[in-house]
PDB file of C-alpha atoms in Angstrom:
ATOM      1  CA  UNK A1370       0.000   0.000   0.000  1.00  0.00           C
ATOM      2  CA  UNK A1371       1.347   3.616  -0.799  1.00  0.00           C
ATOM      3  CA  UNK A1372       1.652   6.023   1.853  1.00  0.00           C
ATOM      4  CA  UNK A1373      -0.542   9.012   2.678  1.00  0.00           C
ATOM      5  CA  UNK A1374      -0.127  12.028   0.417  1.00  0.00           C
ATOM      6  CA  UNK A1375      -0.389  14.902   2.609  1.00  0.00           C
ATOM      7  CA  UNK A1376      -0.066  17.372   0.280  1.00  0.00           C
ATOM      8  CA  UNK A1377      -2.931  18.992  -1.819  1.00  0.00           C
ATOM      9  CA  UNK A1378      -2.532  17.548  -5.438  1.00  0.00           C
ATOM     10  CA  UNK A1379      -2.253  19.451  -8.635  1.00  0.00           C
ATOM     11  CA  UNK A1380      -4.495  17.241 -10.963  1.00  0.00           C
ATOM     12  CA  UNK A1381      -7.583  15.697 -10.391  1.00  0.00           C
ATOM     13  CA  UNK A1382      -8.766  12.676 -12.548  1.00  0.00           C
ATOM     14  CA  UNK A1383     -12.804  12.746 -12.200  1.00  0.00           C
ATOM     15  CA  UNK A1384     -14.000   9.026 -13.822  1.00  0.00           C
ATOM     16  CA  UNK A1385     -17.944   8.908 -13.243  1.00  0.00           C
ATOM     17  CA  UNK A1386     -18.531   4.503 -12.994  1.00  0.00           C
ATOM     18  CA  UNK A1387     -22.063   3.348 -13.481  1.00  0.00           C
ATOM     19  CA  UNK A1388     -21.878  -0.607 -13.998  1.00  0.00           C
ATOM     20  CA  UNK A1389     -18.210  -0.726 -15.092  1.00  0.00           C
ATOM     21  CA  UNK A1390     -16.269  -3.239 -12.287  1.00  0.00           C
ATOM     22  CA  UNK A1391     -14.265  -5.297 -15.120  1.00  0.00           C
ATOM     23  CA  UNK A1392     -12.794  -2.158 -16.136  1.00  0.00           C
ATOM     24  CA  UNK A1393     -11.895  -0.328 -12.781  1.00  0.00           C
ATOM     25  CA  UNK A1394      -8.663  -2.600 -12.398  1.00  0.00           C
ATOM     26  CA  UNK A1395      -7.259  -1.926 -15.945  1.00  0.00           C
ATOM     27  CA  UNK A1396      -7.790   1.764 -16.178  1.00  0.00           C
ATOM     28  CA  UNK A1397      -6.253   2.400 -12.652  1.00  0.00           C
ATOM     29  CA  UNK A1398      -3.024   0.653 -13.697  1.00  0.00           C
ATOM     30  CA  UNK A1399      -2.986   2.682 -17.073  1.00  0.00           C
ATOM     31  CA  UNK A1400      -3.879   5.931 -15.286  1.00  0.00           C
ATOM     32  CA  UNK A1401      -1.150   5.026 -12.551  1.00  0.00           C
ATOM     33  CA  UNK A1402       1.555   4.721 -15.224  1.00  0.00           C
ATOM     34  CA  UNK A1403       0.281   7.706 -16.915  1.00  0.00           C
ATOM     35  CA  UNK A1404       0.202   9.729 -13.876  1.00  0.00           C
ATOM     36  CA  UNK A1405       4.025   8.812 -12.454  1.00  0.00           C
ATOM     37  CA  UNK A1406       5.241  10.106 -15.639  1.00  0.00           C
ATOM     38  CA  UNK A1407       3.016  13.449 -15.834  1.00  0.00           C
ATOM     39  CA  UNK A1408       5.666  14.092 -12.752  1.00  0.00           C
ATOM     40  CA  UNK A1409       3.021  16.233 -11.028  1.00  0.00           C
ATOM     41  CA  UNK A1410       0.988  14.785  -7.981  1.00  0.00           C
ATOM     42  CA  UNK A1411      -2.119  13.766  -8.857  1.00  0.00           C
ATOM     43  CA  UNK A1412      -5.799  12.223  -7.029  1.00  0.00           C
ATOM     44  CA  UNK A1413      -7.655   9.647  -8.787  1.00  0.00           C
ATOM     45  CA  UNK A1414     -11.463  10.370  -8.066  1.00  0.00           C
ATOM     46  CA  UNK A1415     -14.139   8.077  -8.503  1.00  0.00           C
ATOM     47  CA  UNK A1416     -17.391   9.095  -8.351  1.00  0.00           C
ATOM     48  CA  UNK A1417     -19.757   5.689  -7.995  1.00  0.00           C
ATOM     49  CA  UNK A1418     -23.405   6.843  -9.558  1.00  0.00           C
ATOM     50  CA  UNK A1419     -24.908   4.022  -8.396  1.00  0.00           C
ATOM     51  CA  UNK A1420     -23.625   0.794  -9.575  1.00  0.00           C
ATOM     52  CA  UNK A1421     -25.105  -2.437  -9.159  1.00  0.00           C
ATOM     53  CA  UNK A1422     -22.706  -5.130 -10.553  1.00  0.00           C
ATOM     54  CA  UNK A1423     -20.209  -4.878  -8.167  1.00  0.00           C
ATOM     55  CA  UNK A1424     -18.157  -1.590  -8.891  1.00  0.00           C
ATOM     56  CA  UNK A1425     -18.288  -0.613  -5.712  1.00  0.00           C
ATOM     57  CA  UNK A1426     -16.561  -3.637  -3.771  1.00  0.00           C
ATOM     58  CA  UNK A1427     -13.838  -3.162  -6.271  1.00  0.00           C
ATOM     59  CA  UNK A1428     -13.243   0.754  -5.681  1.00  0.00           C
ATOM     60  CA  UNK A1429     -13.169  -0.094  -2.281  1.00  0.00           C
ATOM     61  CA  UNK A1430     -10.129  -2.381  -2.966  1.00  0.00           C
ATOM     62  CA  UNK A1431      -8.664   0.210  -4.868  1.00  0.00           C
ATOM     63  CA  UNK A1432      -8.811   3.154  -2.590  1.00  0.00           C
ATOM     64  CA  UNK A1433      -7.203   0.520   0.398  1.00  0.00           C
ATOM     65  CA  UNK A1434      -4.695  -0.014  -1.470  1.00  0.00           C
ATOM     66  CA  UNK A1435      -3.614   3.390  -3.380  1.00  0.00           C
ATOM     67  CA  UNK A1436      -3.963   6.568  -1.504  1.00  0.00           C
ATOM     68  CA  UNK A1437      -4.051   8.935  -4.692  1.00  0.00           C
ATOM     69  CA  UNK A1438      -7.570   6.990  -5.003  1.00  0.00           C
ATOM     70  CA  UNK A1439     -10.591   8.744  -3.750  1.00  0.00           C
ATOM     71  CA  UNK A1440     -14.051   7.688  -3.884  1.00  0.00           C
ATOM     72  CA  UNK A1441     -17.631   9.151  -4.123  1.00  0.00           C
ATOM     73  CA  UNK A1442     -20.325   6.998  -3.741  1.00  0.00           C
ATOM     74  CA  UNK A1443     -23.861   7.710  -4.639  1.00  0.00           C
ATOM     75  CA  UNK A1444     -26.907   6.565  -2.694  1.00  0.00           C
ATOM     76  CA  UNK A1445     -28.660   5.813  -5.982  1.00  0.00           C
ATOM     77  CA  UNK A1446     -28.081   6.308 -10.089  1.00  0.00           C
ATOM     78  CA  UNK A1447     -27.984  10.083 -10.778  1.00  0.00           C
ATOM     79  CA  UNK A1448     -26.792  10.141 -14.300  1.00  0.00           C
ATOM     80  CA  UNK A1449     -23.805  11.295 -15.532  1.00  0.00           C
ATOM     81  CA  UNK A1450     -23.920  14.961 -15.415  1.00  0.00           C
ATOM     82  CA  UNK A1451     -24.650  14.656 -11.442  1.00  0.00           C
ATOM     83  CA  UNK A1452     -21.718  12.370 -11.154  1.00  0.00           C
ATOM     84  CA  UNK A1453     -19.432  15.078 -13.216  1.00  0.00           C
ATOM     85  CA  UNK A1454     -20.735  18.110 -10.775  1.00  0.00           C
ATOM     86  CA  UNK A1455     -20.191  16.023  -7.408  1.00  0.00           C
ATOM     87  CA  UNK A1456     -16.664  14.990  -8.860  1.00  0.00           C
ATOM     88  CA  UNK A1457     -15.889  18.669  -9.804  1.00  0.00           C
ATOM     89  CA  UNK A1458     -16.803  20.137  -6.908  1.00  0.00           C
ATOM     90  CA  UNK A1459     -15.145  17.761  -4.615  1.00  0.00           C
ATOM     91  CA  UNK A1460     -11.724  17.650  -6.295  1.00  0.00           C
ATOM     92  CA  UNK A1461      -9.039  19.069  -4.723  1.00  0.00           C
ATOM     93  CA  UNK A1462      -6.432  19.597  -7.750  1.00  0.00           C
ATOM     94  CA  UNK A1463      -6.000  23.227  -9.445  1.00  0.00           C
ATOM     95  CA  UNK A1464      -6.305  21.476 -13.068  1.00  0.00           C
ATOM     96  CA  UNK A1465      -9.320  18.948 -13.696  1.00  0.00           C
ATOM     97  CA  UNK A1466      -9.116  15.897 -16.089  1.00  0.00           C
ATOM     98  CA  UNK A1467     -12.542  13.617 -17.019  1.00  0.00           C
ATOM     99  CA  UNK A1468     -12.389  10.772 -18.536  1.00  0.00           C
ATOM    100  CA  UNK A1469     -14.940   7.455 -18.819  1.00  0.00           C
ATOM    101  CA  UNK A1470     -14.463   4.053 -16.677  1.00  0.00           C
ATOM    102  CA  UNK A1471     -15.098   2.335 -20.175  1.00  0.00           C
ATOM    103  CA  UNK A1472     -11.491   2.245 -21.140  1.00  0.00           C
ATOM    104  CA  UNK A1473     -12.344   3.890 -24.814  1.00  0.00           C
ATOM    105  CA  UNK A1474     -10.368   6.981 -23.549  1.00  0.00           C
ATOM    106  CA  UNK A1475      -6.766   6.137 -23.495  1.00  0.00           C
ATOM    107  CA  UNK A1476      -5.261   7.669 -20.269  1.00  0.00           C
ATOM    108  CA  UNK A1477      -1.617   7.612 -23.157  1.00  0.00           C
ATOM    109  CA  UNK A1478      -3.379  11.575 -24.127  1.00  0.00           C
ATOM    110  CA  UNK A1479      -3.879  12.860 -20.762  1.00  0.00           C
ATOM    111  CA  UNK A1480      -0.198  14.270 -20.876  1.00  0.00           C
ATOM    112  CA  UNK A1481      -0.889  16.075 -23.916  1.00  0.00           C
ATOM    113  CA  UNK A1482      -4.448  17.619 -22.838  1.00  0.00           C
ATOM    114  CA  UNK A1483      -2.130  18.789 -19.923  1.00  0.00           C
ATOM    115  CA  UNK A1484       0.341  20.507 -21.818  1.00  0.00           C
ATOM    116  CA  UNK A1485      -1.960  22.124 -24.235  1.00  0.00           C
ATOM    117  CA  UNK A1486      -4.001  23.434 -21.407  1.00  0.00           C
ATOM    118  CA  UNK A1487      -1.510  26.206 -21.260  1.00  0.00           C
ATOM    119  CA  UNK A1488      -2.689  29.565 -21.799  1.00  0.00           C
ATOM    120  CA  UNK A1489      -6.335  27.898 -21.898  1.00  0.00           C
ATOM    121  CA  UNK A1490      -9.292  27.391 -19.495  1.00  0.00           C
ATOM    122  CA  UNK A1491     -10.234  24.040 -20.873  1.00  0.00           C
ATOM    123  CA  UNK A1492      -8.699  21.657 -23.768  1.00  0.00           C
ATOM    124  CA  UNK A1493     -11.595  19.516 -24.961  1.00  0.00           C
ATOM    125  CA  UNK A1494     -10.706  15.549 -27.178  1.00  0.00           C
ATOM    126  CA  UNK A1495     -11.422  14.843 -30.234  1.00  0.00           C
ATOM    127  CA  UNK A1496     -11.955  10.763 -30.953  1.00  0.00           C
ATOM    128  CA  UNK A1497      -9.612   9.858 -33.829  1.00  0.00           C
ATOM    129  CA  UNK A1498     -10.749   6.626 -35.761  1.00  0.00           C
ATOM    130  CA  UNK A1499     -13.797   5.747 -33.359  1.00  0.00           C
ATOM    131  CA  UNK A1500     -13.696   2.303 -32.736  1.00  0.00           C
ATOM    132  CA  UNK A1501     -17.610   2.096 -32.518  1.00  0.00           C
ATOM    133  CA  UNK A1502     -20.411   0.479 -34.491  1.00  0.00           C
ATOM    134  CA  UNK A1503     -21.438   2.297 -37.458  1.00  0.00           C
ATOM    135  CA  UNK A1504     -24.658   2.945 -36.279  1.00  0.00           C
ATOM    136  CA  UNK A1505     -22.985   5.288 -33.382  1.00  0.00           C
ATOM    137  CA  UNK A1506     -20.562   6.784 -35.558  1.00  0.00           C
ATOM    138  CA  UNK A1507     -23.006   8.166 -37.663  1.00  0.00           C
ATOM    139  CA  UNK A1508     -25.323   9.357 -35.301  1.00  0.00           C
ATOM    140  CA  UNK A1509     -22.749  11.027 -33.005  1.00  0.00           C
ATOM    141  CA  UNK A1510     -21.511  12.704 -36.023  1.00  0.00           C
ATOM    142  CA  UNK A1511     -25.290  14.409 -36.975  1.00  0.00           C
ATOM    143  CA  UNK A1512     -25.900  14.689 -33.540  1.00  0.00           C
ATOM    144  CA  UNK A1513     -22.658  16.900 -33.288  1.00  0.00           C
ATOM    145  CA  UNK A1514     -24.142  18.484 -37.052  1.00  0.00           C
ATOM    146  CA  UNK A1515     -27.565  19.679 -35.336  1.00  0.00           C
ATOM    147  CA  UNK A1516     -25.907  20.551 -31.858  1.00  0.00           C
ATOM    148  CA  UNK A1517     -23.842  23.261 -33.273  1.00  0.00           C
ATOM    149  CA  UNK A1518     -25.857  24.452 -36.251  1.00  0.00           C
ATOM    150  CA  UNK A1519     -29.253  25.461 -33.154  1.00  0.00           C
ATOM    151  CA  UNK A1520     -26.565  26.519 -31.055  1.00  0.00           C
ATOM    152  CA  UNK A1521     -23.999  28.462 -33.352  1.00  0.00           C
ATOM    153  CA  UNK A1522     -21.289  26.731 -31.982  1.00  0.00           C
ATOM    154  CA  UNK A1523     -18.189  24.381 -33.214  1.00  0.00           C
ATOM    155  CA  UNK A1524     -17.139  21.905 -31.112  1.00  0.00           C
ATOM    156  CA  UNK A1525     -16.346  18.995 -33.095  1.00  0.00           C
ATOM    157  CA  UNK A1526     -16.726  16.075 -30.680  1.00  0.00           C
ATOM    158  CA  UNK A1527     -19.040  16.896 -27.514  1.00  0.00           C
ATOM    159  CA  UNK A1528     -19.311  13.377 -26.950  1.00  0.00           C
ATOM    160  CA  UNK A1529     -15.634  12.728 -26.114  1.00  0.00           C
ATOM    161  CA  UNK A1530     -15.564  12.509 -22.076  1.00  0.00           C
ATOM    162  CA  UNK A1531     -11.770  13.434 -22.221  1.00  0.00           C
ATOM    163  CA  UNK A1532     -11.039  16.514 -21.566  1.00  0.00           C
ATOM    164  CA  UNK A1533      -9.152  19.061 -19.071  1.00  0.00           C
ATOM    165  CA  UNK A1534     -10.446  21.561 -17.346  1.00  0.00           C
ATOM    166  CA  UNK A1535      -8.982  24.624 -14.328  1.00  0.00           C
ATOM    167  CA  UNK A1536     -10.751  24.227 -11.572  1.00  0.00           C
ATOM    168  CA  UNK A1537     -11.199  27.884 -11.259  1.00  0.00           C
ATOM    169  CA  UNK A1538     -13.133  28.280 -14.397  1.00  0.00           C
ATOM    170  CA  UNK A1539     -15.267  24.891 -13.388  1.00  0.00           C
ATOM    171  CA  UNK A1540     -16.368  26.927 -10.171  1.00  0.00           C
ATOM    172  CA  UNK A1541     -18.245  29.265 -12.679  1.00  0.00           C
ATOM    173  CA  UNK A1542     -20.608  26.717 -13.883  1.00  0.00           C
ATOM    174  CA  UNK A1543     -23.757  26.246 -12.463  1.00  0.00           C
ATOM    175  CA  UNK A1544     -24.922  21.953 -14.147  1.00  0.00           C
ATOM    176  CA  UNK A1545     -27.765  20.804 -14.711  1.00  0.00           C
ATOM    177  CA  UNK A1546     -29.377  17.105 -15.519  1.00  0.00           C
ATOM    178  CA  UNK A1547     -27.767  16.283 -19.071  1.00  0.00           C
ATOM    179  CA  UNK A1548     -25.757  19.746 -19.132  1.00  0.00           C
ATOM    180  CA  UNK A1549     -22.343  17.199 -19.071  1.00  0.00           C
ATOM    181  CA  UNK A1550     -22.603  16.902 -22.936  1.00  0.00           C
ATOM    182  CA  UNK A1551     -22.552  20.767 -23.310  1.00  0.00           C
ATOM    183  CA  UNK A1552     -19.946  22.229 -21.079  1.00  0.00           C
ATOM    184  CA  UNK A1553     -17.029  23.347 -23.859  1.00  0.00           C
ATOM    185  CA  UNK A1554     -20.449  25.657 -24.653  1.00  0.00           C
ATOM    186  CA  UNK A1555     -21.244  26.884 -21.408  1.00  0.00           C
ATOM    187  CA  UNK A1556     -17.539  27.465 -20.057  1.00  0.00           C
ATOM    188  CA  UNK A1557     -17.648  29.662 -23.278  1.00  0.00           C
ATOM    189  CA  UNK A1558     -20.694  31.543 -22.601  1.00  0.00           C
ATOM    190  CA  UNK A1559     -18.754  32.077 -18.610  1.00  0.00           C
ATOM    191  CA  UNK A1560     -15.634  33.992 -20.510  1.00  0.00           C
ATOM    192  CA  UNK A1561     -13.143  30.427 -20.769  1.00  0.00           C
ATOM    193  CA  UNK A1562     -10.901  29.540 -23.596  1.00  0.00           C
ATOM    194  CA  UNK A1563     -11.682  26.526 -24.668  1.00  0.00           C
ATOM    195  CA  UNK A1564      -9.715  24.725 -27.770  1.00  0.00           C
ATOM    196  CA  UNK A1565      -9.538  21.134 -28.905  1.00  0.00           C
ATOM    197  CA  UNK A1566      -6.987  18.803 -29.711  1.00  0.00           C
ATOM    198  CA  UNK A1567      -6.984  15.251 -31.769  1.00  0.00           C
ATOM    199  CA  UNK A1568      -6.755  12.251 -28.465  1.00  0.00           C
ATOM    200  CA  UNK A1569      -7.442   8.048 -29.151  1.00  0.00           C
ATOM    201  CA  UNK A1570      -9.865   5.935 -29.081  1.00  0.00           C
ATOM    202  CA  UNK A1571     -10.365   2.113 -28.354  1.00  0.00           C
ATOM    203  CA  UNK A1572     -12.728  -0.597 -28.522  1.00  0.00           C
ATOM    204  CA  UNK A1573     -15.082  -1.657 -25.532  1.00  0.00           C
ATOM    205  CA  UNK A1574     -13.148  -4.392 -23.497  1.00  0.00           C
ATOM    206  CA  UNK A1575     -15.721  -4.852 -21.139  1.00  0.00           C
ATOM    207  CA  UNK A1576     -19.577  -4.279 -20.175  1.00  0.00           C
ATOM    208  CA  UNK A1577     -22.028  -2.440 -22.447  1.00  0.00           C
ATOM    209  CA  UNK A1578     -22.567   1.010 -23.112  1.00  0.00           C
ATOM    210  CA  UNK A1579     -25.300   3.059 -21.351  1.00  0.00           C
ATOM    211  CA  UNK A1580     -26.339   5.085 -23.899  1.00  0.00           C
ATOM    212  CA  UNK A1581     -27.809   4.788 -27.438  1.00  0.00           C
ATOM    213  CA  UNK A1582     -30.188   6.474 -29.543  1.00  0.00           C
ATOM    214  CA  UNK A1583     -33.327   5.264 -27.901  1.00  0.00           C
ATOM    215  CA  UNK A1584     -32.068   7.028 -24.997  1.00  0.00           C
ATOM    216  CA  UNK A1585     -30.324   9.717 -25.515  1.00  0.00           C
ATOM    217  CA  UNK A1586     -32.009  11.585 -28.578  1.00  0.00           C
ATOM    218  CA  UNK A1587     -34.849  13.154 -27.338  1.00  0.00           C
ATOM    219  CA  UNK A1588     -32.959  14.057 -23.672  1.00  0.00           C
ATOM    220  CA  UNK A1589     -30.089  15.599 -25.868  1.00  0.00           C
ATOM    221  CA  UNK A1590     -32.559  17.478 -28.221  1.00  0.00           C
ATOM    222  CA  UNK A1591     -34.694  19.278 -25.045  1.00  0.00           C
ATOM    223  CA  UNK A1592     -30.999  19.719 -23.392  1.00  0.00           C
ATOM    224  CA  UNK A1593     -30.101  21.677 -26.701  1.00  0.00           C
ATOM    225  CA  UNK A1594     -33.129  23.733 -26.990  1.00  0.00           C
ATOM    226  CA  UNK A1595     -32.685  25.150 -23.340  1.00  0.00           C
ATOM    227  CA  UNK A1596     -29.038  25.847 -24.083  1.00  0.00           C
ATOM    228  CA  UNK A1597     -29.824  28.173 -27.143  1.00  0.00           C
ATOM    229  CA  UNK A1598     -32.210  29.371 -25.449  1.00  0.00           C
ATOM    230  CA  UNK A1599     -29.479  30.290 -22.442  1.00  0.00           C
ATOM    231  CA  UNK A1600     -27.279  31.994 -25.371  1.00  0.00           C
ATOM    232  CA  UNK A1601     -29.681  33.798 -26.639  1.00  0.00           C
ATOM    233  CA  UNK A1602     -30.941  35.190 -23.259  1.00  0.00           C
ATOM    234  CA  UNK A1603     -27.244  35.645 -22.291  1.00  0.00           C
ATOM    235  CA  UNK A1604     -26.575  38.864 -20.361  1.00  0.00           C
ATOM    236  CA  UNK A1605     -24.358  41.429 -22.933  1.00  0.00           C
ATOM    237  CA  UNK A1606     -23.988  44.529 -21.159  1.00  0.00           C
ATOM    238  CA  UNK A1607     -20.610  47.218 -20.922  1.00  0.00           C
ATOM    239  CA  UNK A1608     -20.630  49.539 -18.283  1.00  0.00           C
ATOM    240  CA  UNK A1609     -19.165  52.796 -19.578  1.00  0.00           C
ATOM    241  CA  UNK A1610     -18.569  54.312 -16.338  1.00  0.00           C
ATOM    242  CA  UNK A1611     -19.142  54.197 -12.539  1.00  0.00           C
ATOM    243  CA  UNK A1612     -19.033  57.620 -10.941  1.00  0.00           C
TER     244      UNK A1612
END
């Protein structure tokens, strides 16, 4: 077992698990590698929405036997953006870094999300050669289409759960139920710099995905409409002086 680490770490890795225990073992070993040669110290931060299958008996095992592990465990399934918002607000690192439990992120890009974070509020992935069914590459690539045509925006991949974020610009968000998929947008309408950068992506080793089209379409199209309606209705004033 590693010893305590007493002192406040710089990054915090938020990984929100729903149903995802044969995958919890693998992508702490990657993200441990990863994270010894980042050379910066670092939390790993869990954030249980609810699982079922077992996920939580293996965190547990996890967190006994690496302190850089933290875990936050939900009294029932609140959905990913709820998982995201209890994982940013508890982290403890001055640079933020989400990724899925799934293992299609490849913890290998995390050291280049950090370095282009320079100079930048947020650095959001972009899935190279999706290793996906057809039927999800295509409609994650009109669903992107629509998303930024209603909401006159450009993100290229809002799907892509790997990304880095400052804590401090994080702290200006205010999230709501299915807001996760949109916050590139909203960091933008708070004043961030956001850019995006070209990161991996792998097969499904384990498990089954949680979302598809059935479930996700109509959710994602109400959670669009209410976020052009939030840029429209977007505050644009200049005070020209205060005497």
């Amino acid at each position: 077992m590693n010893g305590p680490t007493h002192s406040r770490p710089g990054i915090s890795l938020v990984i929100p698990v729903y149903n995802e225990r044969d995958n919890l073992a693998l992508l702490h070993a990657e993200l441990t590698g990863t994270m010894r040669s980042v050379g910066d110290t670092y939390e790993i931060l869990f954030v249980n929405d609810g699982s079922n299958d077992g996920s939580a008996r293996v965190l547990r095992d996890l967190r006994a036997a690496d302190a850089h592990v933290r875990v936050l465990t939900f009294a029932r399934n609140a959905g990913q953006s709820a998982a995201m918002d209890a994982g940013f607000k508890s982290a403890a690192g001055e640079v933020v870094v989400t990724l899925d439990a799934d293992l299609q992120n490849d913890p290998a890009d995390i050291p280049r999300l950090l370095e282009a974070l320079r100079g930048w509020d947020a650095v959001v992935g972009v899935r190279q050669k999706r290793r996906d069914s057809l039927v999800r590459r295509v409609s994650s690539r009109v669903a992107n289409y629509v998303r930024n045509r209603l909401s006159d925006e450009t993100i290229t991949d809002t799907g892509c759960s790997l990304k880095a974020f400052r804590k401090a610009a994080l702290s200006r968000l205010v999230l709501y139920d299915g807001m996760h998929r949109f916050l590139p947008t909203l960091l933008k309408m708070a004043g961030c710099r956001v850019q995006e950068i070209s990161v991996g992506h792998r097969p499904r080793r384990h498990g089954t995905s949680k979302y598809g089209i059935g479930n996700r379409l109509l959710p994602s199209f109400m959670d669009l409409l209410a976020v052009r309606w939030m840029k429209r209705r977007k505050l644009r004033y200049e005070v020209k002086d205060d005497i």
